[in-house]
Amino acid sequence: MTTSSEPVEAVIFDFGGVLSGSISDLIGDGIRSWPAGGNGDRTHALEEVLPLMMGPLRDDTDHPWHRAERGEITFAEAVEGIGALARELGYEDVPTPPTPETMLRRITGSPTMIAAARKVRDHGIPTAILTNNFTDFVGWQRICDADELVDVVIESCKVGMRKPTREIYELTLSELGHVPAPRALFLDDFAWNIEGARAVGLQTIHVTDHEVAAAELVERLRL
């Protein structure tokens, strides 16, 4: 969390893990159940496989996951690329990320955070969703009624850039009416995205518990 004496003029929400259940939890479940290559009696540690599957967490690269989030390739092509990387590193088997269809079936909205977002907008404060997403993940908006919940929706796959790069935060601020970064509040469940937002100057709430984050949001905005 960062605090600021600046008044909050806009609020930016991540989708997965903030307005909904955590997509990273689904990924983690898949990794933890993935047998180690050549040794089926143990599983790989999450911290070992997550960078393999999702690429460097704090950077934007040409890793297949990053390319898919920028809309350059499909999810299926990203999975193929991740498999090739794994084999190059000597893995006999490859992790399989949850498909967009699986994510849509298993992810549900967070009533607490959705209610908080509605309260923010009802008080006349502009709101946005800023999400790293795949072109194949169609229909996610229905999970949180995104089109009615916020004023602006920014998807990485549609704008060709992704969190935590500076440009996507700056684009979101521009779409919200050129709100100055110190007067915008950003909520995300990934620490590296929070770090990226802070580097731009945004106020932040790192969401690790929906009830706690919603209460802090309401308190910070004095709603």
Short mmCIF file of C-alpha atoms in Angstrom, two decimals, residues 8 115-127 218 221-223:
data_model
loop_
_atom_site.label_atom_id
_atom_site.label_comp_id
_atom_site.label_asym_id
_atom_site.label_seq_id
_atom_site.Cartn_x
_atom_site.Cartn_y
_atom_site.Cartn_z
CA VAL A 8 -8.23 10.43 -5.25
CA ALA A 115 -20.03 -3.59 -4.37
CA ALA A 116 -17.11 -1.35 -3.42
CA ALA A 117 -16.47 -0.48 -7.08
CA ARG A 118 -20.13 0.42 -7.56
CA LYS A 119 -19.98 2.63 -4.46
CA VAL A 120 -16.97 4.46 -5.87
CA ARG A 121 -18.66 5.14 -9.20
CA ASP A 122 -21.96 6.10 -7.52
CA HIS A 123 -20.04 8.85 -5.76
CA GLY A 124 -19.03 10.30 -9.12
CA ILE A 125 -15.43 9.07 -9.10
CA PRO A 126 -14.29 7.77 -12.53
CA THR A 127 -13.35 4.09 -12.53
CA VAL A 218 -13.89 3.01 1.22
CA LEU A 221 -11.96 7.71 -0.35
CA ARG A 222 -14.03 8.60 2.73
CA LEU A 223 -17.18 7.21 1.14
#
